[in-house]
Coordinates of C-alpha atoms in Angstrom, one line a residue:
M1 CA -55.2 6.6 -29.7
R2 CA -57.0 9.9 -29.3
K3 CA -58.6 9.8 -33.3
L4 CA -59.8 6.4 -32.1
W5 CA -61.8 7.4 -29.6
A6 CA -62.7 10.2 -31.1
L7 CA -64.4 7.6 -33.5
L8 CA -66.2 5.5 -30.8
V9 CA -67.5 9.0 -28.8
G10 CA -69.0 10.1 -31.9
A11 CA -70.2 7.0 -32.8
L12 CA -71.9 6.5 -29.8
V13 CA -73.6 10.5 -29.9
I14 CA -74.8 9.1 -33.3
G15 CA -76.2 6.0 -31.8
V16 CA -78.3 8.0 -29.2
L17 CA -79.5 10.8 -30.9
A18 CA -80.9 7.8 -33.7
G19 CA -82.3 6.5 -30.8
C20 CA -84.4 9.8 -29.4
T21 CA -85.3 9.8 -32.6
Q22 CA -87.0 6.7 -32.9
S23 CA -88.2 7.2 -29.4
G24 CA -90.1 10.4 -30.2
E25 CA -92.0 8.5 -33.8
A26 CA -93.0 6.1 -31.6
S27 CA -94.3 8.1 -29.2
K28 CA -96.3 10.4 -31.7
D29 CA -97.9 6.6 -33.4
E30 CA -97.9 5.1 -30.0
T31 CA -102.2 4.1 -29.4
V32 CA -103.9 5.2 -25.7
T33 CA -106.0 3.0 -24.4
L34 CA -108.6 3.9 -22.1
K35 CA -111.0 2.1 -19.7
V36 CA -114.6 3.2 -19.5
G37 CA -117.0 1.7 -17.6
A38 CA -120.7 2.4 -19.5
A39 CA -124.3 1.1 -19.4
S40 CA -124.8 -1.5 -22.3
V41 CA -127.5 1.1 -23.8
P42 CA -127.1 3.5 -25.3
H43 CA -123.6 4.3 -23.8
A44 CA -121.6 1.0 -24.6
E45 CA -123.5 0.8 -28.2
V46 CA -123.2 4.9 -29.3
L47 CA -119.1 4.0 -27.6
E48 CA -118.7 0.8 -30.2
Y49 CA -120.1 2.6 -33.0
L50 CA -117.9 5.4 -32.8
A51 CA -115.0 3.0 -31.8
D52 CA -112.8 3.2 -35.1
D53 CA -113.1 6.9 -35.4
I54 CA -111.8 7.4 -31.5
A55 CA -108.8 4.8 -32.9
K56 CA -107.6 6.9 -35.9
E57 CA -106.9 9.5 -33.2
G58 CA -104.3 7.3 -31.4
V59 CA -107.4 5.9 -29.0
K60 CA -108.6 2.5 -28.2
L61 CA -111.2 2.2 -25.5
E62 CA -111.9 -1.2 -23.7
I63 CA -115.7 -1.4 -22.7
S64 CA -117.0 -2.3 -19.3
I65 CA -120.5 -3.1 -19.1
L66 CA -121.5 -1.8 -15.7
K67 CA -123.0 -3.7 -12.9
D68 CA -123.4 -1.5 -10.1
A69 CA -123.3 2.1 -10.2
V70 CA -121.9 3.2 -7.6
Q71 CA -118.9 0.2 -7.6
T72 CA -118.4 1.9 -11.0
N73 CA -118.4 5.2 -9.8
Q74 CA -115.9 3.7 -7.3
Q75 CA -113.8 2.2 -9.5
T76 CA -113.4 5.4 -11.9
A77 CA -112.1 7.3 -8.4
D78 CA -109.5 4.5 -8.0
G79 CA -108.3 4.8 -11.9
E80 CA -109.1 1.2 -12.5
L81 CA -111.8 2.8 -14.8
D82 CA -109.9 6.0 -16.8
F83 CA -114.3 7.4 -17.4
N84 CA -117.6 6.7 -17.1
Y85 CA -120.3 7.0 -19.0
F86 CA -124.2 6.0 -17.3
Q87 CA -125.2 8.8 -15.4
H88 CA -127.2 12.1 -14.9
I89 CA -125.4 15.2 -12.7
P90 CA -127.9 14.6 -10.1
F91 CA -126.9 10.6 -9.6
L92 CA -123.4 11.7 -9.8
E93 CA -123.9 14.1 -6.8
Q94 CA -125.4 11.9 -4.8
T95 CA -123.0 9.3 -4.6
N96 CA -120.1 11.8 -4.5
K97 CA -122.3 13.0 -1.3
E98 CA -122.7 9.3 0.1
S99 CA -119.6 7.2 -1.3
H100 CA -117.3 10.7 -0.2
L101 CA -115.7 10.8 -4.2
D102 CA -114.7 13.8 -5.7
L103 CA -115.7 12.5 -9.2
V104 CA -116.7 15.3 -11.8
S105 CA -118.7 15.9 -15.3
V106 CA -116.6 16.3 -18.5
E107 CA -119.7 17.1 -20.8
G108 CA -123.1 16.3 -21.0
I109 CA -124.1 14.4 -24.0
H110 CA -128.1 13.0 -24.0
I111 CA -131.3 12.9 -22.4
E112 CA -133.1 10.1 -21.7
P113 CA -136.7 10.7 -21.1
F114 CA -137.8 8.6 -17.7
G115 CA -140.8 6.9 -17.9
V116 CA -143.6 4.9 -16.8
Y117 CA -144.6 1.5 -17.7
S118 CA -146.7 -1.7 -17.3
K119 CA -148.0 -5.1 -18.6
T120 CA -151.9 -4.6 -17.8
I121 CA -153.0 -1.3 -17.9
D122 CA -153.0 0.9 -21.4
N123 CA -153.3 4.5 -19.5
I124 CA -151.7 6.0 -16.9
T125 CA -155.6 7.0 -15.4
D126 CA -156.4 3.4 -15.3
L127 CA -154.0 2.7 -12.1
P128 CA -156.2 0.5 -9.6
Q129 CA -156.4 2.1 -6.0
N130 CA -153.4 0.9 -4.3
A131 CA -151.7 0.1 -7.2
E132 CA -148.1 -1.1 -6.8
V133 CA -145.7 0.8 -8.9
A134 CA -141.7 -0.1 -8.6
V135 CA -139.8 2.9 -9.2
P136 CA -136.0 3.4 -8.6
N137 CA -134.2 2.8 -5.5
D138 CA -131.2 5.1 -5.6
V139 CA -132.4 8.8 -3.4
V140 CA -131.8 10.8 -7.0
N141 CA -134.3 8.8 -9.2
F142 CA -137.0 7.9 -6.6
S143 CA -137.1 11.8 -6.2
R144 CA -137.3 11.8 -10.5
A145 CA -140.4 9.0 -10.2
L146 CA -141.9 10.9 -7.7
L147 CA -141.7 14.3 -9.3
L148 CA -142.9 12.6 -13.0
F149 CA -146.1 10.9 -11.0
E150 CA -146.9 14.7 -9.7
S151 CA -146.5 16.8 -13.5
N152 CA -149.3 14.0 -14.2
G153 CA -151.8 14.7 -11.5
L154 CA -151.4 11.6 -9.9
I155 CA -150.0 13.1 -6.6
E156 CA -148.8 16.0 -5.0
L157 CA -145.4 16.7 -3.3
D158 CA -144.3 18.8 -0.1
D159 CA -144.2 22.2 -2.0
T160 CA -141.5 23.5 0.7
K161 CA -138.9 21.0 -0.6
Q162 CA -137.2 21.2 -4.5
S163 CA -135.4 17.8 -4.8
D164 CA -134.6 14.2 -2.7
F165 CA -138.7 14.0 -2.3
T166 CA -139.8 10.4 -0.7
V167 CA -142.6 8.5 0.4
E168 CA -143.5 10.7 3.2
D169 CA -142.9 14.1 1.2
I170 CA -146.5 12.8 -0.9
T171 CA -149.0 15.3 0.4
K172 CA -152.1 14.2 -1.4
N173 CA -152.6 10.5 -3.1
E174 CA -155.7 9.9 -3.9
K175 CA -155.7 5.7 -5.5
N176 CA -153.1 5.8 -2.4
I177 CA -150.4 4.5 -4.7
Q178 CA -147.5 2.2 -3.7
F179 CA -144.3 3.1 -4.5
I180 CA -142.0 0.6 -3.7
G181 CA -137.9 1.0 -4.1
V182 CA -136.6 -1.8 -6.8
D183 CA -132.8 -1.5 -8.2
S184 CA -132.5 0.3 -11.4
L185 CA -131.6 -3.1 -12.9
L186 CA -134.2 -5.3 -12.0
L187 CA -137.6 -2.6 -13.1
V188 CA -137.4 -4.3 -16.2
R189 CA -138.3 -7.4 -14.7
S190 CA -140.5 -6.0 -11.6
L191 CA -143.4 -5.2 -14.1
D192 CA -144.5 -9.3 -13.8
D193 CA -145.1 -8.6 -10.7
V194 CA -146.5 -4.9 -9.7
N195 CA -148.7 -2.9 -11.8
A196 CA -147.0 -0.3 -13.4
A197 CA -142.8 0.9 -13.1
A198 CA -140.5 4.3 -13.6
I199 CA -137.6 3.6 -15.3
N200 CA -134.4 4.6 -16.6
T201 CA -134.5 4.8 -20.5
N202 CA -130.7 2.9 -20.4
Y203 CA -132.7 -0.3 -19.0
A204 CA -136.4 0.2 -20.7
L205 CA -134.4 0.0 -24.4
E206 CA -132.5 -3.4 -22.7
G207 CA -135.9 -4.5 -22.1
G208 CA -137.2 -3.9 -25.6
Y209 CA -139.2 -0.9 -23.8
N210 CA -139.4 2.5 -25.5
P211 CA -140.5 5.9 -24.0
G212 CA -141.7 7.2 -27.2
E213 CA -144.2 4.6 -27.7
D214 CA -144.6 2.0 -25.3
A215 CA -144.3 4.5 -22.2
L216 CA -147.7 5.5 -20.3
I217 CA -145.9 8.8 -19.0
S218 CA -142.5 10.3 -19.6
E219 CA -140.8 13.3 -19.2
G220 CA -140.1 16.1 -21.8
S221 CA -137.5 16.9 -23.6
E222 CA -136.4 19.8 -21.3
S223 CA -135.7 16.7 -18.5
P224 CA -132.3 18.5 -16.3
Y225 CA -131.0 15.1 -16.2
V226 CA -128.3 14.8 -19.0
N227 CA -126.1 11.9 -19.1
I228 CA -122.1 13.2 -18.7
I229 CA -119.0 11.8 -19.2
A230 CA -117.4 11.5 -15.6
T231 CA -114.3 11.1 -14.2
T232 CA -111.8 12.6 -11.8
K233 CA -110.5 16.4 -11.5
E234 CA -107.4 15.4 -12.5
R235 CA -108.6 13.7 -15.7
K236 CA -111.2 16.0 -16.7
D237 CA -108.6 18.1 -19.7
D238 CA -107.1 14.6 -20.9
V239 CA -106.2 14.6 -24.5
A240 CA -107.4 11.4 -24.8
I241 CA -110.8 11.3 -22.9
Q242 CA -111.4 14.7 -24.8
K243 CA -110.6 12.9 -28.2
V244 CA -113.7 10.7 -26.9
V245 CA -115.7 13.8 -26.2
K246 CA -115.5 15.3 -29.6
W247 CA -116.5 12.5 -31.2
L248 CA -119.7 11.8 -28.4
T249 CA -120.9 15.5 -30.1
S250 CA -120.0 15.0 -33.1
D251 CA -122.9 15.1 -35.8
K252 CA -122.0 11.3 -36.8
A253 CA -123.0 10.6 -33.0
R254 CA -126.4 13.1 -33.2
Q255 CA -127.2 11.0 -36.5
F256 CA -126.6 7.9 -34.6
F257 CA -128.9 8.5 -31.6
E258 CA -131.9 9.8 -34.2
E259 CA -131.8 6.7 -35.7
Q260 CA -131.5 3.9 -34.0
Y261 CA -133.4 5.5 -30.8
K262 CA -136.1 7.4 -33.1
G263 CA -136.2 9.7 -29.4
A264 CA -135.6 7.6 -26.5
V265 CA -132.1 9.6 -26.6
V266 CA -132.4 13.0 -27.3
P267 CA -128.6 14.6 -27.9
V268 CA -127.9 17.7 -26.0
F269 CA -124.9 18.8 -28.1

């Protein structure tokens, strides 16, 4: 009886050990799925381009095209998204402040030179008196647009301020340009109704415009508005997210940016 009991116990131990070994092997091969909120161009495009390479490292991406920037940040903070890729640091900081979030930048990936476009004029100096110009209606990009107009000699801004400029901070405006805040997603469409529009490059590209070819004026490569991977503080060093970052800052990603967007998207790595 004792021999039979010993055999049964031994078989049970062997079975448990075998199960542990099989479980360990399965965990090595397990694929982690990351949910990401991204702008369609160029963010989602480069992620889709690199998806197979990232998958070979055990990370599958589920990409959702953002419809609302603030909501995408909220979903990231709430854990509905693992990370997002669509914004620059000033926008992230403003959203954190206004929405009481605590998201952080994981890595800077690229710059999209901000540009001004028009369907009615070919040179920015041809803006008529009292011209209507559509600009992004969020605080950061509204200020960014005003700075672009100032750097091209079209207006002057209060020199006692450094950021977050509004129309009240315009100290000189000889053409009396009317700056109209518009949701960023609608700026390309607004070109039918205004003299010009200042448009973020990702939305310009979606609308068929390229800042290198079509913009009346645009930022230089020294722009501080680097597009980033953003997530929560707790997920910043997440192994799976770091694998995505590794590929987004690879030579393959650099080549994609340079060949696909011809200077409209400038890698910073």
